[in-house]
Coordinates of C-alpha atoms in Angstrom, one line a residue:
X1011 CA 101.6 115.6 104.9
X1012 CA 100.3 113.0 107.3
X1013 CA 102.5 109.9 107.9
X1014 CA 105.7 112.2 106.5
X1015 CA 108.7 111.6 109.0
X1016 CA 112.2 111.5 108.5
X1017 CA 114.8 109.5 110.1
X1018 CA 117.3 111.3 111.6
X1019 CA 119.8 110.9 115.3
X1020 CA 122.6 108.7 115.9
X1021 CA 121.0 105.2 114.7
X1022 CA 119.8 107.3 111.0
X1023 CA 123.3 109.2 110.8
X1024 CA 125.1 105.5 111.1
X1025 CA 123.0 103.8 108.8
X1026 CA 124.7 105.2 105.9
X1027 CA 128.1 103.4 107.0
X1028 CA 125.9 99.9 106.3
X1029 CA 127.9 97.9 103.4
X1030 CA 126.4 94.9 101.9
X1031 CA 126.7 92.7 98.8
X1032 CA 124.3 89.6 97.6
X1033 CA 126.0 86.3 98.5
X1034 CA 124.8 82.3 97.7
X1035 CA 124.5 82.0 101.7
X1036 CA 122.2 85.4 102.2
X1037 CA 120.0 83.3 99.0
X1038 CA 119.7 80.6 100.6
X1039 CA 119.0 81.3 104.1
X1040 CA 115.8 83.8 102.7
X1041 CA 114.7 81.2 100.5
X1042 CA 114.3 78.0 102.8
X1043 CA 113.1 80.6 105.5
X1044 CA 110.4 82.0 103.1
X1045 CA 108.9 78.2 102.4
X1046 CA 107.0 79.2 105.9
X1047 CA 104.9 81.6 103.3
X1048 CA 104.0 78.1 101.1
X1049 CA 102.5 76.5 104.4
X1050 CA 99.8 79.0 104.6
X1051 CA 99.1 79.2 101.0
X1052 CA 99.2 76.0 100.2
X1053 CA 96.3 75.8 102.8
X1054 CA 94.5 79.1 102.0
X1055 CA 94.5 77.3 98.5
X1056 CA 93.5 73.8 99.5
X1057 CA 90.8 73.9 101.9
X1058 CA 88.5 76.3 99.6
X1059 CA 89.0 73.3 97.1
X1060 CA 88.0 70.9 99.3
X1061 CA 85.0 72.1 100.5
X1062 CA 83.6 72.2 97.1
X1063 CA 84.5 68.7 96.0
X1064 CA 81.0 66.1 95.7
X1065 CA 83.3 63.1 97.1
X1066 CA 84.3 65.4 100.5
X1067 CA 81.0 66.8 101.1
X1068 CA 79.0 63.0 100.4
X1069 CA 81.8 61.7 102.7
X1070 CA 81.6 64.0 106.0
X1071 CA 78.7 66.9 105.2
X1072 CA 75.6 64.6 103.2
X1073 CA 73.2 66.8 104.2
X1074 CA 75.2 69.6 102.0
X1075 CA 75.9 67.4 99.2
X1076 CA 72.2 66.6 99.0
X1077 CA 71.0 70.0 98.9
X1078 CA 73.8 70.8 96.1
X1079 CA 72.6 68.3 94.5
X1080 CA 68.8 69.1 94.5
X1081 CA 69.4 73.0 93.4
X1082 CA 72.0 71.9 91.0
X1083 CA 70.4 74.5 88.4
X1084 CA 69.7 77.2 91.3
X1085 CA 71.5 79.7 91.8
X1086 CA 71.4 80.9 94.9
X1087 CA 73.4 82.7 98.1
X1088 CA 72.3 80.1 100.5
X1089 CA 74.0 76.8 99.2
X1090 CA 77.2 76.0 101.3
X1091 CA 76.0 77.9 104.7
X1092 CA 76.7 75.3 107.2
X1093 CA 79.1 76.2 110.5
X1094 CA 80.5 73.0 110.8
X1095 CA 81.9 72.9 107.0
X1096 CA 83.0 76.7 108.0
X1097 CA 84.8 75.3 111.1
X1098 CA 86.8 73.3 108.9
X1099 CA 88.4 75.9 108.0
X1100 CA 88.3 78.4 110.8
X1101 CA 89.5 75.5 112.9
X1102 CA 92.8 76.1 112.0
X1103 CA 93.5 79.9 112.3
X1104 CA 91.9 79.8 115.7
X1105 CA 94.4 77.1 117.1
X1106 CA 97.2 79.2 115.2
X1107 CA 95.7 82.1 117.2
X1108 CA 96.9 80.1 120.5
X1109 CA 99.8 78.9 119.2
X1110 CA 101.5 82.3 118.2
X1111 CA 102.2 83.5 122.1
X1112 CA 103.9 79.8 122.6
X1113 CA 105.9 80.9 119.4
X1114 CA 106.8 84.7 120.8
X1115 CA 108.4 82.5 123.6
X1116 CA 110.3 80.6 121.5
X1117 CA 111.3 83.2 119.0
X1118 CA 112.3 85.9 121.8
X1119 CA 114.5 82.8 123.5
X1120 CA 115.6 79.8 121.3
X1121 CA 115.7 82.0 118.4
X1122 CA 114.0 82.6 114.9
X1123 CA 115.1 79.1 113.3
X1124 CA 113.4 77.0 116.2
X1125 CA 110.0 78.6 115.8
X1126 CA 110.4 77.8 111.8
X1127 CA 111.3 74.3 112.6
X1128 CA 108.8 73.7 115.4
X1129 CA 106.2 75.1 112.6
X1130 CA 107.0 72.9 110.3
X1131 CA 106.9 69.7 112.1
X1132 CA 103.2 70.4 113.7
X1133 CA 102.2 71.5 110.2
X1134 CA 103.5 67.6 109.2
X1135 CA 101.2 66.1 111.4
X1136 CA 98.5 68.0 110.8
X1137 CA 99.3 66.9 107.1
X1138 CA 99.0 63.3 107.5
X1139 CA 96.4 63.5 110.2
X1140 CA 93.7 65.4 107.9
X1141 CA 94.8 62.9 105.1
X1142 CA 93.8 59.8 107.0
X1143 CA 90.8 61.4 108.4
X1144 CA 87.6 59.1 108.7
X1145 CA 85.2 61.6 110.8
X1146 CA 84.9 65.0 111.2
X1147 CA 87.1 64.7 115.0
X1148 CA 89.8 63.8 113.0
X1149 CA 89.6 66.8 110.2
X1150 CA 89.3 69.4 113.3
X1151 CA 92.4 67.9 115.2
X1152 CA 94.5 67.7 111.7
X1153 CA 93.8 71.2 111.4
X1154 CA 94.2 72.7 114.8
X1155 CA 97.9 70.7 114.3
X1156 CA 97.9 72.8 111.3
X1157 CA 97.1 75.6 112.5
X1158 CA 99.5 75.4 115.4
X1159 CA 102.4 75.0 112.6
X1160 CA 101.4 78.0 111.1
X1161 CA 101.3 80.2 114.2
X1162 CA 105.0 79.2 114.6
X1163 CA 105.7 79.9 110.9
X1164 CA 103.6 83.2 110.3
X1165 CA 105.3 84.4 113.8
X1166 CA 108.7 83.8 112.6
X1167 CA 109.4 83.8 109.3
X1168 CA 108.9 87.9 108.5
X1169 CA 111.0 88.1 111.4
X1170 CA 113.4 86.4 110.2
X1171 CA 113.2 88.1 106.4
X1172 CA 113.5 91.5 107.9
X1173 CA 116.2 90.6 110.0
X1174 CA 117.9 89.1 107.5
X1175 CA 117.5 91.9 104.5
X1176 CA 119.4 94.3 104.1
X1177 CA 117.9 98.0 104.6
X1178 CA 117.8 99.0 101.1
X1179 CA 116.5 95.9 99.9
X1180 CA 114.0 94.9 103.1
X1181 CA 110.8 95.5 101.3
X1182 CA 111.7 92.7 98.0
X1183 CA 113.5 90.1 100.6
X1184 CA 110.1 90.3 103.4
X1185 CA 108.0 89.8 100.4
X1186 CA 109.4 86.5 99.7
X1187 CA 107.2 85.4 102.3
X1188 CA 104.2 86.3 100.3
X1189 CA 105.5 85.1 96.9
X1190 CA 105.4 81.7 98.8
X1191 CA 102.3 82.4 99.9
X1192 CA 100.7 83.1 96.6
X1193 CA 102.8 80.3 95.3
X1194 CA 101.1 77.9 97.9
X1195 CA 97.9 78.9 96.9
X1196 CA 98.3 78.4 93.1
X1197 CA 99.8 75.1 93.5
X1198 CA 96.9 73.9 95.9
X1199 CA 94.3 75.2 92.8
X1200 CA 96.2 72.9 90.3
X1201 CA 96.4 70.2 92.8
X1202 CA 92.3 70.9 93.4
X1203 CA 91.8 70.7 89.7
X1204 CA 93.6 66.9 89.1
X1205 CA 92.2 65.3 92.2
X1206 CA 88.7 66.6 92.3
X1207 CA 87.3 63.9 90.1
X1208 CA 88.4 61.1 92.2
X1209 CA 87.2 59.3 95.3
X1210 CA 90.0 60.0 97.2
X1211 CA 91.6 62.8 95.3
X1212 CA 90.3 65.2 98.8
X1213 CA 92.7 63.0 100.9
X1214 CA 95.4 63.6 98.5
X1215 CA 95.2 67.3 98.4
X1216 CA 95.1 67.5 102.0
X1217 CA 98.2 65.1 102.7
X1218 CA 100.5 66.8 100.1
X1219 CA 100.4 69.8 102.6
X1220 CA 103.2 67.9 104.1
X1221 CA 105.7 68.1 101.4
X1222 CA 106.4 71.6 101.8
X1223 CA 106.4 71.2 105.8
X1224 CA 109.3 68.4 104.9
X1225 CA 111.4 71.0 102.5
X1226 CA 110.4 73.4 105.3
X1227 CA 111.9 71.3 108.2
X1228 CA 114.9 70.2 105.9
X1229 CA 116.4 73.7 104.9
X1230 CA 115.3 74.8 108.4
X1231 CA 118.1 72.3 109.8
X1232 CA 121.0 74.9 107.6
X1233 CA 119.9 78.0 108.1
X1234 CA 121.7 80.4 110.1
X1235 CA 120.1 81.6 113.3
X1236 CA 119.7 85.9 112.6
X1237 CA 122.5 88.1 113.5
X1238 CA 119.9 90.2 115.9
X1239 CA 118.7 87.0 117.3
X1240 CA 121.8 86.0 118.2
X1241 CA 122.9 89.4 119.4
X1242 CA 119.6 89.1 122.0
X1243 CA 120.8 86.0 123.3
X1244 CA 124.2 87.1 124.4
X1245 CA 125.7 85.0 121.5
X1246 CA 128.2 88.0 120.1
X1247 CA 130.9 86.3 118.6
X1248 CA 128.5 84.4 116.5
X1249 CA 126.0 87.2 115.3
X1250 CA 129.0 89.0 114.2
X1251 CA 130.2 86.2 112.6
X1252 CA 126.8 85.3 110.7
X1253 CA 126.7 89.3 110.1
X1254 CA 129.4 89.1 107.9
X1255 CA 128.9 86.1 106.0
X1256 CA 125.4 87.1 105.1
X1257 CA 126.5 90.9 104.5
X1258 CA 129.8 89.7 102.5
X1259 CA 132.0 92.2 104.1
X1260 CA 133.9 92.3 107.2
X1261 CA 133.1 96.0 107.0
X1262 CA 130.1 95.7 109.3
X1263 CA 131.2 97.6 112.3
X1264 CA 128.0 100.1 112.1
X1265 CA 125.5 97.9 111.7
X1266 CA 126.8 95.7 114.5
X1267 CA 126.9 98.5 116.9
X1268 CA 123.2 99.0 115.8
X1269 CA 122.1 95.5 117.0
X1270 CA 124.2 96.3 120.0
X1271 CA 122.6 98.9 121.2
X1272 CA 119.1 97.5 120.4
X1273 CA 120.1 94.4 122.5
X1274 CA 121.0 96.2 125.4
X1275 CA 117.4 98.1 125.4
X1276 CA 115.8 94.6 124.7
X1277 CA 117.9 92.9 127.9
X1278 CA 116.4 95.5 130.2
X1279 CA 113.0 94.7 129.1
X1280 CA 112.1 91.6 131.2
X1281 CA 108.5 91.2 130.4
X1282 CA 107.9 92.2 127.0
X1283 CA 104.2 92.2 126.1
X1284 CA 104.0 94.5 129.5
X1285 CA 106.5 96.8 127.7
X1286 CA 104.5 96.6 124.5
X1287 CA 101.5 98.3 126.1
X1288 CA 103.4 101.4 127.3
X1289 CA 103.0 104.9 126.2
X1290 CA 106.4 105.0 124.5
X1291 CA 105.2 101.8 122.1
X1292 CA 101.6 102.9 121.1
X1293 CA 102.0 103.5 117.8
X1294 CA 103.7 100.3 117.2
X1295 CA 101.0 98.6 119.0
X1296 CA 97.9 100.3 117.2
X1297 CA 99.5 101.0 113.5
X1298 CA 101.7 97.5 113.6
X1299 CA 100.0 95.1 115.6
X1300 CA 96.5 95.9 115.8
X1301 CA 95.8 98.3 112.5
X1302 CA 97.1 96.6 110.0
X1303 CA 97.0 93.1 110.3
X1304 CA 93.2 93.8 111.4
X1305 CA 92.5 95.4 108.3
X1306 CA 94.6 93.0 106.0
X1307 CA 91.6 90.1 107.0
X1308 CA 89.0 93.2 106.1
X1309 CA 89.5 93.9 102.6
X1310 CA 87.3 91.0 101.8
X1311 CA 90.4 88.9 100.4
X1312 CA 90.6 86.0 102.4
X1313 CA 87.0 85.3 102.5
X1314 CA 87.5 85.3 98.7
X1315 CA 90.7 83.4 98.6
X1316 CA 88.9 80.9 101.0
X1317 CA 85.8 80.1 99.3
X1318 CA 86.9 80.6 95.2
X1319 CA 85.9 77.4 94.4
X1320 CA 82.6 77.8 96.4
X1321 CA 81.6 81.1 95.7
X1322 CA 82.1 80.3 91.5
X1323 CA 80.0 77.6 92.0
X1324 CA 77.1 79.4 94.0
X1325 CA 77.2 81.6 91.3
X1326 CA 76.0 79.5 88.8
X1327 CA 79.5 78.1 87.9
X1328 CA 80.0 74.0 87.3
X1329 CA 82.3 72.5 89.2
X1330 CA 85.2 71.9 87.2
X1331 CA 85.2 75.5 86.4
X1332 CA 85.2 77.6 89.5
X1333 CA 88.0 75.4 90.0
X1334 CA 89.4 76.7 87.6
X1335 CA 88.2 80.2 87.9
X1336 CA 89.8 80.4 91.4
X1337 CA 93.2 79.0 90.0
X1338 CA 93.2 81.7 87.3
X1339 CA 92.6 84.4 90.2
X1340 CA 95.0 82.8 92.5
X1341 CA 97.6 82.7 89.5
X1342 CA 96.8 86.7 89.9
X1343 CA 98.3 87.5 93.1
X1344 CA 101.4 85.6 92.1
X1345 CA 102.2 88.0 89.0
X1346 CA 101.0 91.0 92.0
X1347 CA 103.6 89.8 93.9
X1348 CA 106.6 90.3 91.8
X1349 CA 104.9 94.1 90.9
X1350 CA 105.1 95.1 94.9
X1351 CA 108.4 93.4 95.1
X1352 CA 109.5 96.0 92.1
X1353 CA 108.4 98.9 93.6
X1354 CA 107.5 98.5 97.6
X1355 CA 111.2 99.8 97.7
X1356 CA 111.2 102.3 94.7
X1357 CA 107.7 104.1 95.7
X1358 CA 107.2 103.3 99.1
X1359 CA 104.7 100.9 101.1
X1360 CA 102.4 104.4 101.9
X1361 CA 102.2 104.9 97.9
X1362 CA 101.5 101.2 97.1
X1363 CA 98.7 101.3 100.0
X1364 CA 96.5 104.5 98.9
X1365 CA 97.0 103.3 95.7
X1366 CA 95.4 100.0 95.6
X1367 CA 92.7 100.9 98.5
X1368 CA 90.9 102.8 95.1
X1369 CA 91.2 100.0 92.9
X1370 CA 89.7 97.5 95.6
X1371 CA 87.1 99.8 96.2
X1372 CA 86.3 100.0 92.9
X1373 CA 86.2 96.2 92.5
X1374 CA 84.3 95.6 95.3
X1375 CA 81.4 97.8 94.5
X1376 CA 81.7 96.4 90.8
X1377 CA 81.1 93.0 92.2
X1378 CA 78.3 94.2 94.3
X1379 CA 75.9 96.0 91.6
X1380 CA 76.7 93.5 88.9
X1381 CA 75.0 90.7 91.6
X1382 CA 72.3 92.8 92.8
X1383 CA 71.5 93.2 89.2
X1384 CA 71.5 89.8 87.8
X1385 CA 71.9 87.4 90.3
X1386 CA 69.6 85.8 93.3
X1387 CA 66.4 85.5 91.3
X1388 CA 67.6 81.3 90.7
X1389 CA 68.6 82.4 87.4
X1390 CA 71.9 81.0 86.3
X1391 CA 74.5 84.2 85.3
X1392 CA 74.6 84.5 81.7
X1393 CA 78.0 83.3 80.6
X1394 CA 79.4 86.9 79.9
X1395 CA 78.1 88.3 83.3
X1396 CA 80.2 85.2 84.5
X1397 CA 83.3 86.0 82.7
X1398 CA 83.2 90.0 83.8
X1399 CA 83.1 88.7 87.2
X1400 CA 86.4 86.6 87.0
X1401 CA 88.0 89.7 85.7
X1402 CA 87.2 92.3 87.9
X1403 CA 88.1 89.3 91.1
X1404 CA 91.6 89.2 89.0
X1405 CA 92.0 93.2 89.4
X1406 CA 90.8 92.8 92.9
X1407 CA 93.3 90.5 93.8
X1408 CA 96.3 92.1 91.7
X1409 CA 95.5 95.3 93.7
X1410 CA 95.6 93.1 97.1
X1411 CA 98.8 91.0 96.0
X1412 CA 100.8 93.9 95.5
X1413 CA 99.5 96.1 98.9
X1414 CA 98.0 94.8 101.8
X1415 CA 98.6 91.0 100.9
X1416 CA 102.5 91.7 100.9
X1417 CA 102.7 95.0 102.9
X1418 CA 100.7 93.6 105.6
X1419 CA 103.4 91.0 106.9
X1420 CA 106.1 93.6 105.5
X1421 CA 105.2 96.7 107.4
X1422 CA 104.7 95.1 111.1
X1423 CA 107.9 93.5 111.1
X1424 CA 109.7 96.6 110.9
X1425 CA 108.1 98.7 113.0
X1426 CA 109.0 96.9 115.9
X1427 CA 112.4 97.8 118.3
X1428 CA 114.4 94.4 118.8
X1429 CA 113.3 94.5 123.1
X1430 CA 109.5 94.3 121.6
X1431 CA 109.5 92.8 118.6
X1432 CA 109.0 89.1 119.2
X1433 CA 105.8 90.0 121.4
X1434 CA 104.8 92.3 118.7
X1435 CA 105.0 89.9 115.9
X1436 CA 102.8 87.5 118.1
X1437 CA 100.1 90.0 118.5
X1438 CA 100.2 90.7 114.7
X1439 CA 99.9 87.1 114.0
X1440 CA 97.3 86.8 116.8
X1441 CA 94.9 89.4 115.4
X1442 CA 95.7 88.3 111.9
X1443 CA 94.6 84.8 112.8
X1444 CA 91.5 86.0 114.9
X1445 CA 89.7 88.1 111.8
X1446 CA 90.5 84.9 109.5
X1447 CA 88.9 82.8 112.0
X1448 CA 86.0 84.9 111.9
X1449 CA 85.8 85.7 108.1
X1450 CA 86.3 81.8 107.2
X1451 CA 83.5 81.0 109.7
X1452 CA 80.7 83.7 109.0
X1453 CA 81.6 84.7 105.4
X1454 CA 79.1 82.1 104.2
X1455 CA 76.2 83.1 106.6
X1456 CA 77.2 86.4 106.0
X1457 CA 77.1 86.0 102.0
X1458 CA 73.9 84.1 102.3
X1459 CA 71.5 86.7 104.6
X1460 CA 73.3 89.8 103.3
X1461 CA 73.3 88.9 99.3
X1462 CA 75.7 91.6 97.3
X1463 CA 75.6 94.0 100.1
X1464 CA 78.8 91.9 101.9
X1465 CA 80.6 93.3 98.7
X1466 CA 79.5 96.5 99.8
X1467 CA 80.6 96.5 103.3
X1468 CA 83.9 95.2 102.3
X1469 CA 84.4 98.3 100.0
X1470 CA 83.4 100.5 102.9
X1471 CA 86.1 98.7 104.8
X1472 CA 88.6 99.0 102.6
X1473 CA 88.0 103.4 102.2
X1474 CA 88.4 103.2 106.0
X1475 CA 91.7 101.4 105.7
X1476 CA 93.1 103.6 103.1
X1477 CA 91.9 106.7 105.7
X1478 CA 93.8 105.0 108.3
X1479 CA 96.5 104.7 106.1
X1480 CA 97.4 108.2 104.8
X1481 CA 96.8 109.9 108.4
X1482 CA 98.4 107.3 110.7
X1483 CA 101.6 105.2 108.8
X1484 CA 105.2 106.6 108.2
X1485 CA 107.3 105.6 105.1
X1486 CA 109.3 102.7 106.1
X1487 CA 111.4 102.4 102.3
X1488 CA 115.4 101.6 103.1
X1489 CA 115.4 102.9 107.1
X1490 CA 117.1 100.4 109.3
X1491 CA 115.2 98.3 111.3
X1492 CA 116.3 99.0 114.5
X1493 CA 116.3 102.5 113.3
X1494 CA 112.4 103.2 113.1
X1495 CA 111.6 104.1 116.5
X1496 CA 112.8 106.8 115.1
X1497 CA 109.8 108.0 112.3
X1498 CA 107.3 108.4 115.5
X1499 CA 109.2 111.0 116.8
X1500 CA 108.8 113.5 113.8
X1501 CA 104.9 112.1 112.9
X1502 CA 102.0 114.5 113.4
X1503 CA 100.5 112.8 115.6
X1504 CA 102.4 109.6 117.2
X1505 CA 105.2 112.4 118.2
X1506 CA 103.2 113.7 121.2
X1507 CA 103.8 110.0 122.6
X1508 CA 107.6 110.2 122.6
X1509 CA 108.7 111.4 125.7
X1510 CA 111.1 113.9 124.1
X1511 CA 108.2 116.0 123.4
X1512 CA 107.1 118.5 125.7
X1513 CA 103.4 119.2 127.2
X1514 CA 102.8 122.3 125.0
X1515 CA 103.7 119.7 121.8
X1516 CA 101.4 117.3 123.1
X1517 CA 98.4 119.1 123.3
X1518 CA 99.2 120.9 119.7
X1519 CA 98.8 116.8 118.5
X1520 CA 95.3 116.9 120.6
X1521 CA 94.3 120.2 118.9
X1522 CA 95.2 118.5 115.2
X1523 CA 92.8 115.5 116.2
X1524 CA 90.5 117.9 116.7
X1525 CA 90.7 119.3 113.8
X1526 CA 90.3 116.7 111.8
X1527 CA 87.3 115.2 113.6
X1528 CA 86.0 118.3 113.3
X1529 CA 85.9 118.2 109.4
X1530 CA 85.2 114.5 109.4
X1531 CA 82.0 115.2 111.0
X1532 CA 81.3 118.1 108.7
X1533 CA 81.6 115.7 105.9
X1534 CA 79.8 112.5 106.8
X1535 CA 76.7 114.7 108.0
X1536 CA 76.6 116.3 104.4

């Protein structure tokens, strides 16, 4: 079956000496770590709800407050299309783009704690800076300072969770980052909703951003630097040390000769995003840094997420209420959250993948019809029309918040061998922060020249995904992270790149390629 591999060799064969129990210092390390998750939500949440408020728009975007306000009662695609408004948002995730190889640096040398702390304080000032903002200069810098935090943060954080976790429970203890996440992006809705009437209730929403930065930067100061981290600086005493405490057992001779091992790989490695482009790491480099982050923007969630508030009301929804609409969806992917942190573990990310591309698929060509059949004639939705939409968003979004929302931060960081991994998780943050850029600043044009065929594309996207999914991704469930390197060597088609394989095994790998183009062909052409 494609993507089948199992883990076997010294590293697999040790992994079953691995003894761990839950301790209050293991708790608390994941949970201050996994506030890095609330920056980004918070935001995702936030800036949607901004960009929708009257007082905002009249204040730095007239022009689009005036021509909301003539076409109150029209409904059409057309009505927030403006670049600047767009760059608003995208502002953000293209400085973040930047700032990730700064945070590799940091991460690979200083350690996983710095980047979390250097996150949070740019995120700060990037806080109070949009708060005080009296042009549109000072909007853009406030969020490039944000962005810049959450480069740092989005870099480190999953690091840090999978580090941290122990194998068996990885996939629940990596996902914290995402409950955080949603959690941000609820919270900003609520905030949205109590401010929006208000003259200054924008400024508000935007400088509370900085509370979470402050609880961010505060547990930061305690928590303990990862025992791989530690390992890669040369710091042995120590990571053995913070290996037991956070393990709660001196009994962790097996794992520590793990990270040993790893660390002496990852000292020979001098250049590492040199290293990351080698034959050896391709599979890591397409499935973890390029594949799935890449397709996590193109499932059409973000551009959702993003513009809620703006897409509700385009659709013939008052203001107050696509507020609300988009907290009641974002309260969605909170409740997902929890159901992937159940089973991600039990079933497997693979299963939780295939499983939600249909649903998503589903939703997104529900979306689609329902709009090209009663929408964009500058007829308001009928009320129930309104309604169905709202629900089939929510069973959109539970799909996403328990699959690629959670398993797309989850699945890169474990993919990665310690000598690669901090350049790895920069290019995963890098490409993840390049297709939000360019969803948050064309979804709008896109929505308004292509109608209900965006919905469409999406879905096409999305079967794609799910393709590239089931032929291309091992099971990762309870290996050892410095254990799989190990799932390549047994896949149908990453093994020809291992360099245990011989010549003959190789080509078999080209000749199963060609197979399945072969039939691919045969069935798009029918």
């Amino acid at each position: 079956m494609a993507g089948g591999a199992m883990v076997d060799g010294k590293g697999g064969a040790r992994a079953e000496l691995y003894e761990h129990k839950i301790t209050s210092y293991f708790v608390f390390a994941c949970i201050f770590a996994a506030l890095g998750g609330s920056l980004f939500g918070y935001d995702l949440g936030v800036s949607g709800g901004v960009t929708s408020m009257d007082y905002f728009l009249k204040e730095f975007f007239p022009k689009i407050y005036r021509r909301k306000q003539e076409h109150l009662k029209e409904t059409d695609y057309c009505k927030y299309d403006n670049q600047i408004l767009t760059l608003f948002t995208s502002s953000l995730y293209f400085a973040a783009l930047v700032s990730t190889f700064f945070a590799s640096h940091v991460t690979r040398n200083k350690g996983r704690r710095a980047s979390i702390l250097c996150g949070a304080v740019s995120f700060f000032a990037g806080a109070f800076m949009n708060a005080a903002a009296q042009n549109i200069a000072m909007l853009i810098i406030g969020r490039c300072l944000l962005g810049v935090g959450i480069g740092f943060g989005n870099h480190a954080v999953p690091l840090y969770l999978s580090e941290m976790a122990p194998t068996k429970i990885r996939g629940k203890v990596n996902q914290l980052f995402q409950l955080t996440t949603c959690l941000g992006v609820l919270i900003a809705n609520f905030i949205n909703n109590a401010t929006e009437k208000h003259s200054w209730g924008w400024r508000l929403s935007l400088g509370l951003a900085a509370i979470p930065a402050t609880l961010m930067f505060v547990g930061g100061w305690f928590l303990p630097e990862t025992p791989n981290s530690l390992v890669e600086q040369g710091r042995l005493e120590e990571g053995r040390r913070v290996l037991e405490k956070v393990r709660g057992t001196k009994n962790v001779e097996a794992e520590f000769q793990d990270l040993l091992e790893a660390s002496e790989v990852a000292k020979a490695i001098k250049h590492p995003f040199r290293n990351l482009l080698q034959r050896k790491n391709r599979p890591q480099l397409i499935v973890g840094a390029l594949g799935i982050p890449g397709f996590q923007l193109l499932t059409g969630m973000n551009s959702v997420l993003f513009y809620a508030p703006v897409i509700f009301q385009s659709l013939g929804f008052g203001s107050g209420a696509s507020l609300w609409s988009s907290t009641i969806t974002s309260g969605t992917l909170v409740v997902a959250t929890f159901i992937s942190m159940a089973f991600a573990d039990k079933f497997g990310r693979r299963a939780l993948f295939l499983e939600a591309g249909v649903e998503m698929t589903i939703c997104m060509v529900a979306v689609a019809v329902t709009l090209a059949l009663k929408f964009g004639q500058g007829v308001e939705l009928p009320k129930g029309i309104g309604i169905f939409l709202v629900i089939i968003i929510c069973i959109f979004f539970l799909a996403y918040g328990r699959s690629w929302g959670p398993l797309g931060w989850l699945v890169p960081s474990e993919l990665f061998p310690l000598e690669t991994r901090s350049a790895g998780q920069s290019i995963v943050v890098c490409v993840n922060m390049f297709f939000t850029a360019l969803v948050a600043q064309f979804f709008l044009v896109s929505l308004c020249h292509l109608k209900y065929g965006i919905f469409l594309l999406f879905g096409g996207l999305i079967v794609v995904m799910s393709i590239f999914i089931y032929m291309f991704l091992p099971e990762t469930k309870q290996v050892p992270i410095e254990d799989t390197y190990l799932l390549w060597q047994n896949h149908w088609f990453w093994k020809s790149y291992s360099s245990s394989y011989t010549n003959m095994q190789f080509l078999a790998g080209f000749r199963e390629i060609g197979i399945f183009y072969k039939v691919f062909m045969k069935l798009w052409c029918t």
